[in-house]
Amino acid sequence: MAPGAFVCFISLSVLGLVNLTPLVLLEEEYRFKEWMSEHNKVYEIEEYYHRLQIFTENKRNIDRHNAGNHSFTMGLNQFSDMTSEEFRKSVLLTEPQNCSATKGSHVSRNGPYPEFVDWRKRGNFVSPVKNQGHCGSCWTFSTTGCLESVTAIATGKLLLLSEQQLIDCAQDFNNHGCMGGLPSQAFEYIKYNNGLMTEDDYPYKGHDDTCHFKSTLAAAFVKDVVNITSYDENGMVDAVARLNPVSFGYQVTADFMHYKEGVYTSTRCKNTTDMVNHAVLAVGYGATENGMPYWIVKNSWGTAWGMEGYFLIERGKNMCGLAACSSYPLPLF
Ligand SMILES: *[C@@H]1O[C@H](CO)[C@@H](O)[C@H](O)[C@H]1NC(C)=O
Ligand SMILES: *[C@@H]1O[C@H](CO)[C@@H](O)[C@H](O)[C@H]1NC(C)=O
Ligand SMILES: *[C@@H]1O[C@H](CO)[C@@H](O)[C@H](O)[C@H]1NC(C)=O
Ligand SMILES: *[C@@H]1O[C@H](CO)[C@@H](O)[C@H](O)[C@H]1NC(C)=O
């Protein structure tokens, strides 16, 4: 429905409730109510009108984007009643993470590499998508996702591993719980701590707590940490094609929160190591029919976000700094 197609908008100020600018169309308010029920949202009356306005602005931006010619579409999701600032505070790293790994130890072979790789299809090597909730703990999900896969590829057993242990216990390795951290530093922690417990034994709470690690329950181990040299995106292709999924960081900007499907690309995001604010897991790569190369990426915002919790992002251009700091562990078993 084109914006402006309805003349039957209601002015809420007429109802004496709140003075809204811009005016929200009745149709838009109806969509908001639908979204509220889909996401089990309940608000106090004033909060309702505040959220309705933010939602409507987001929805209009989404529709405007989708009316254009883009390689990805946007859609409503659990973040649709948040401003970009609230979104940033809610799920992204809040501390700047300077992740520079100027010289990594990953050594690439010569290709050729397959045109399409997806570790979800190579066997039972990728755990289900998880949800970090309102905690800047993406780095722990990127870490567990990678170690889960690396361990499963080595042993044939896919274990679910504990993010909460990393939130609570990995501070000595320059990680900050719900305030951020880096997968490479989390792998270091697991290596020197002699192990990471399972999700069942050390369940996710999504807030900072004291460390409850029990060495007798350690279930996955790291022999060594491998960084891929900063900006060596071909090194990432080599690692994902030959070895295992790879943890990486990149910069999320406001347009990313509305991502629905297709190949994400942006002219707004920055591409340097000091701008990275989100960590995820590359589980494969490919190219569209039009020849646009992409990464297949596992996120930690639940399965309702993006493509069942996954997204595609343009490959080969260090898009949003995605090649700035990538790493994976060598398993010990
Ligand atoms: C849409 O964008 C693609 C890729 O940039 C381009 O090849 C195509 O011609 C565009 N189509 C229209 C209708 O503008
Ligand atoms: C990040 O670290 C690199 C290497 O240690 C350093 O050269 C660079 O100045 C740092 N950048 C910021 C913004 O701290
Ligand atoms: C890997 O890179 C991180 C920064 O991202 C750094 O702290 C760590 O020392 C590096 N580890 C190795 C083994 O080079
Ligand atoms: C970052 O993007 C700019 C502008 O597109 C480009 O000139 C630069 O080479 C990129 N830097 C890296 C490290 O990818």
PDB file of N, CA, C and O in Angstrom, residues 181-216:
ATOM      1  N   GLY A 181      33.305  -7.995  23.670  1.00  0.00           N
ATOM      2  CA  GLY A 181      34.502  -8.820  23.711  1.00  0.00           C
ATOM      3  C   GLY A 181      34.831  -9.245  22.294  1.00  0.00           C
ATOM      4  O   GLY A 181      34.197  -8.771  21.352  1.00  0.00           O
ATOM      5  N   LEU A 182      35.814 -10.107  22.133  1.00  0.00           N
ATOM      6  CA  LEU A 182      36.191 -10.567  20.800  1.00  0.00           C
ATOM      7  C   LEU A 182      36.322 -12.079  20.780  1.00  0.00           C
ATOM      8  O   LEU A 182      36.880 -12.670  21.721  1.00  0.00           O
ATOM      9  N   PRO A 183      35.842 -12.733  19.723  1.00  0.00           N
ATOM     10  CA  PRO A 183      35.983 -14.189  19.633  1.00  0.00           C
ATOM     11  C   PRO A 183      37.437 -14.649  19.797  1.00  0.00           C
ATOM     12  O   PRO A 183      37.693 -15.602  20.541  1.00  0.00           O
ATOM     13  N   SER A 184      38.394 -13.969  19.143  1.00  0.00           N
ATOM     14  CA  SER A 184      39.782 -14.442  19.251  1.00  0.00           C
ATOM     15  C   SER A 184      40.241 -14.432  20.703  1.00  0.00           C
ATOM     16  O   SER A 184      40.947 -15.334  21.158  1.00  0.00           O
ATOM     17  N   GLN A 185      39.813 -13.416  21.447  1.00  0.00           N
ATOM     18  CA  GLN A 185      40.187 -13.338  22.860  1.00  0.00           C
ATOM     19  C   GLN A 185      39.417 -14.350  23.708  1.00  0.00           C
ATOM     20  O   GLN A 185      39.913 -14.823  24.731  1.00  0.00           O
ATOM     21  N   ALA A 186      38.228 -14.693  23.270  1.00  0.00           N
ATOM     22  CA  ALA A 186      37.458 -15.726  23.966  1.00  0.00           C
ATOM     23  C   ALA A 186      38.078 -17.105  23.715  1.00  0.00           C
ATOM     24  O   ALA A 186      38.130 -17.943  24.631  1.00  0.00           O
ATOM     25  N   PHE A 187      38.562 -17.348  22.496  1.00  0.00           N
ATOM     26  CA  PHE A 187      39.261 -18.616  22.225  1.00  0.00           C
ATOM     27  C   PHE A 187      40.511 -18.722  23.096  1.00  0.00           C
ATOM     28  O   PHE A 187      40.831 -19.792  23.612  1.00  0.00           O
ATOM     29  N   GLU A 188      41.229 -17.595  23.243  1.00  0.00           N
ATOM     30  CA  GLU A 188      42.415 -17.571  24.118  1.00  0.00           C
ATOM     31  C   GLU A 188      42.026 -17.969  25.544  1.00  0.00           C
ATOM     32  O   GLU A 188      42.694 -18.766  26.193  1.00  0.00           O
ATOM     33  N   TYR A 189      40.930 -17.363  26.023  1.00  0.00           N
ATOM     34  CA  TYR A 189      40.457 -17.694  27.370  1.00  0.00           C
ATOM     35  C   TYR A 189      40.201 -19.202  27.494  1.00  0.00           C
ATOM     36  O   TYR A 189      40.637 -19.846  28.455  1.00  0.00           O
ATOM     37  N   ILE A 190      39.479 -19.771  26.528  1.00  0.00           N
ATOM     38  CA  ILE A 190      39.124 -21.195  26.608  1.00  0.00           C
ATOM     39  C   ILE A 190      40.397 -22.047  26.596  1.00  0.00           C
ATOM     40  O   ILE A 190      40.513 -23.029  27.339  1.00  0.00           O
ATOM     41  N   LYS A 191      41.371 -21.626  25.782  1.00  0.00           N
ATOM     42  CA  LYS A 191      42.643 -22.346  25.725  1.00  0.00           C
ATOM     43  C   LYS A 191      43.329 -22.353  27.094  1.00  0.00           C
ATOM     44  O   LYS A 191      43.678 -23.407  27.622  1.00  0.00           O
ATOM     45  N   TYR A 192      43.498 -21.177  27.693  1.00  0.00           N
ATOM     46  CA  TYR A 192      44.236 -21.095  28.962  1.00  0.00           C
ATOM     47  C   TYR A 192      43.418 -21.527  30.161  1.00  0.00           C
ATOM     48  O   TYR A 192      43.961 -21.930  31.184  1.00  0.00           O
ATOM     49  N   ASN A 193      42.089 -21.479  30.033  1.00  0.00           N
ATOM     50  CA  ASN A 193      41.215 -21.926  31.116  1.00  0.00           C
ATOM     51  C   ASN A 193      41.070 -23.450  31.115  1.00  0.00           C
ATOM     52  O   ASN A 193      40.504 -24.017  32.046  1.00  0.00           O
ATOM     53  N   ASN A 194      41.555 -24.091  30.073  1.00  0.00           N
ATOM     54  CA  ASN A 194      41.369 -25.531  29.891  1.00  0.00           C
ATOM     55  C   ASN A 194      39.912 -25.935  29.815  1.00  0.00           C
ATOM     56  O   ASN A 194      39.478 -26.873  30.477  1.00  0.00           O
ATOM     57  N   GLY A 195      39.168 -25.241  28.982  1.00  0.00           N
ATOM     58  CA  GLY A 195      37.862 -25.770  28.622  1.00  0.00           C
ATOM     59  C   GLY A 195      36.676 -24.856  28.786  1.00  0.00           C
ATOM     60  O   GLY A 195      36.711 -23.854  29.504  1.00  0.00           O
ATOM     61  N   LEU A 196      35.620 -25.250  28.072  1.00  0.00           N
ATOM     62  CA  LEU A 196      34.339 -24.542  28.090  1.00  0.00           C
ATOM     63  C   LEU A 196      33.254 -25.577  28.404  1.00  0.00           C
ATOM     64  O   LEU A 196      33.258 -26.682  27.867  1.00  0.00           O
ATOM     65  N   MET A 197      32.337 -25.214  29.276  1.00  0.00           N
ATOM     66  CA  MET A 197      31.249 -26.120  29.657  1.00  0.00           C
ATOM     67  C   MET A 197      30.132 -26.091  28.610  1.00  0.00           C
ATOM     68  O   MET A 197      30.121 -25.260  27.709  1.00  0.00           O
ATOM     69  N   THR A 198      29.160 -27.004  28.772  1.00  0.00           N
ATOM     70  CA  THR A 198      28.040 -27.039  27.824  1.00  0.00           C
ATOM     71  C   THR A 198      26.962 -26.028  28.233  1.00  0.00           C
ATOM     72  O   THR A 198      26.928 -25.557  29.375  1.00  0.00           O
ATOM     73  N   GLU A 199      26.095 -25.757  27.279  1.00  0.00           N
ATOM     74  CA  GLU A 199      24.937 -24.883  27.507  1.00  0.00           C
ATOM     75  C   GLU A 199      24.086 -25.417  28.664  1.00  0.00           C
ATOM     76  O   GLU A 199      23.623 -24.657  29.513  1.00  0.00           O
ATOM     77  N   ASP A 200      23.885 -26.737  28.715  1.00  0.00           N
ATOM     78  CA  ASP A 200      23.066 -27.334  29.775  1.00  0.00           C
ATOM     79  C   ASP A 200      23.694 -27.153  31.144  1.00  0.00           C
ATOM     80  O   ASP A 200      23.009 -26.881  32.126  1.00  0.00           O
ATOM     81  N   ASP A 201      25.020 -27.335  31.215  1.00  0.00           N
ATOM     82  CA  ASP A 201      25.681 -27.248  32.519  1.00  0.00           C
ATOM     83  C   ASP A 201      25.924 -25.803  32.963  1.00  0.00           C
ATOM     84  O   ASP A 201      26.117 -25.545  34.158  1.00  0.00           O
ATOM     85  N   TYR A 202      25.965 -24.897  32.015  1.00  0.00           N
ATOM     86  CA  TYR A 202      26.202 -23.489  32.349  1.00  0.00           C
ATOM     87  C   TYR A 202      25.273 -22.649  31.477  1.00  0.00           C
ATOM     88  O   TYR A 202      25.681 -22.041  30.498  1.00  0.00           O
ATOM     89  N   PRO A 203      23.958 -22.607  31.823  1.00  0.00           N
ATOM     90  CA  PRO A 203      22.938 -22.037  30.934  1.00  0.00           C
ATOM     91  C   PRO A 203      23.023 -20.510  30.776  1.00  0.00           C
ATOM     92  O   PRO A 203      23.571 -19.823  31.630  1.00  0.00           O
ATOM     93  N   TYR A 204      22.413 -20.053  29.693  1.00  0.00           N
ATOM     94  CA  TYR A 204      22.444 -18.633  29.337  1.00  0.00           C
ATOM     95  C   TYR A 204      21.481 -17.824  30.196  1.00  0.00           C
ATOM     96  O   TYR A 204      20.316 -18.183  30.357  1.00  0.00           O
ATOM     97  N   LYS A 205      21.975 -16.725  30.754  1.00  0.00           N
ATOM     98  CA  LYS A 205      21.126 -15.806  31.504  1.00  0.00           C
ATOM     99  C   LYS A 205      20.983 -14.478  30.789  1.00  0.00           C
ATOM    100  O   LYS A 205      20.015 -13.756  30.976  1.00  0.00           O
ATOM    101  N   GLY A 206      21.995 -14.093  30.012  1.00  0.00           N
ATOM    102  CA  GLY A 206      21.910 -12.830  29.283  1.00  0.00           C
ATOM    103  C   GLY A 206      22.182 -11.603  30.138  1.00  0.00           C
ATOM    104  O   GLY A 206      21.778 -10.503  29.774  1.00  0.00           O
ATOM    105  N   HIS A 207      22.821 -11.779  31.284  1.00  0.00           N
ATOM    106  CA  HIS A 207      23.320 -10.624  32.047  1.00  0.00           C
ATOM    107  C   HIS A 207      24.607 -11.034  32.741  1.00  0.00           C
ATOM    108  O   HIS A 207      24.886 -12.227  32.907  1.00  0.00           O
ATOM    109  N   ASP A 208      25.386 -10.040  33.175  1.00  0.00           N
ATOM    110  CA  ASP A 208      26.666 -10.333  33.805  1.00  0.00           C
ATOM    111  C   ASP A 208      26.464 -10.995  35.163  1.00  0.00           C
ATOM    112  O   ASP A 208      25.553 -10.642  35.907  1.00  0.00           O
ATOM    113  N   ASP A 209      27.311 -11.971  35.447  1.00  0.00           N
ATOM    114  CA  ASP A 209      27.213 -12.677  36.727  1.00  0.00           C
ATOM    115  C   ASP A 209      28.626 -13.087  37.148  1.00  0.00           C
ATOM    116  O   ASP A 209      29.591 -12.847  36.419  1.00  0.00           O
ATOM    117  N   THR A 210      28.750 -13.717  38.307  1.00  0.00           N
ATOM    118  CA  THR A 210      30.071 -14.186  38.728  1.00  0.00           C
ATOM    119  C   THR A 210      30.364 -15.532  38.061  1.00  0.00           C
ATOM    120  O   THR A 210      29.455 -16.247  37.652  1.00  0.00           O
ATOM    121  N   CYS A 211      31.655 -15.862  38.001  1.00  0.00           N
ATOM    122  CA  CYS A 211      32.083 -17.054  37.277  1.00  0.00           C
ATOM    123  C   CYS A 211      31.767 -18.331  38.057  1.00  0.00           C
ATOM    124  O   CYS A 211      32.099 -18.456  39.232  1.00  0.00           O
ATOM    125  N   HIS A 212      31.107 -19.278  37.382  1.00  0.00           N
ATOM    126  CA  HIS A 212      30.750 -20.557  38.005  1.00  0.00           C
ATOM    127  C   HIS A 212      31.386 -21.746  37.290  1.00  0.00           C
ATOM    128  O   HIS A 212      30.807 -22.829  37.249  1.00  0.00           O
ATOM    129  N   PHE A 213      32.551 -21.524  36.711  1.00  0.00           N
ATOM    130  CA  PHE A 213      33.188 -22.605  35.947  1.00  0.00           C
ATOM    131  C   PHE A 213      33.579 -23.777  36.854  1.00  0.00           C
ATOM    132  O   PHE A 213      34.120 -23.576  37.940  1.00  0.00           O
ATOM    133  N   LYS A 214      33.278 -24.997  36.388  1.00  0.00           N
ATOM    134  CA  LYS A 214      33.716 -26.210  37.105  1.00  0.00           C
ATOM    135  C   LYS A 214      34.557 -27.035  36.146  1.00  0.00           C
ATOM    136  O   LYS A 214      34.041 -27.546  35.138  1.00  0.00           O
ATOM    137  N   SER A 215      35.833 -27.199  36.460  1.00  0.00           N
ATOM    138  CA  SER A 215      36.740 -27.841  35.501  1.00  0.00           C
ATOM    139  C   SER A 215      36.330 -29.284  35.187  1.00  0.00           C
ATOM    140  O   SER A 215      36.562 -29.773  34.084  1.00  0.00           O
ATOM    141  N   THR A 216      35.677 -29.947  36.136  1.00  0.00           N
ATOM    142  CA  THR A 216      35.264 -31.332  35.889  1.00  0.00           C
ATOM    143  C   THR A 216      34.191 -31.407  34.805  1.00  0.00           C
ATOM    144  O   THR A 216      33.950 -32.470  34.237  1.00  0.00           O
TER     145      THR A 216
END
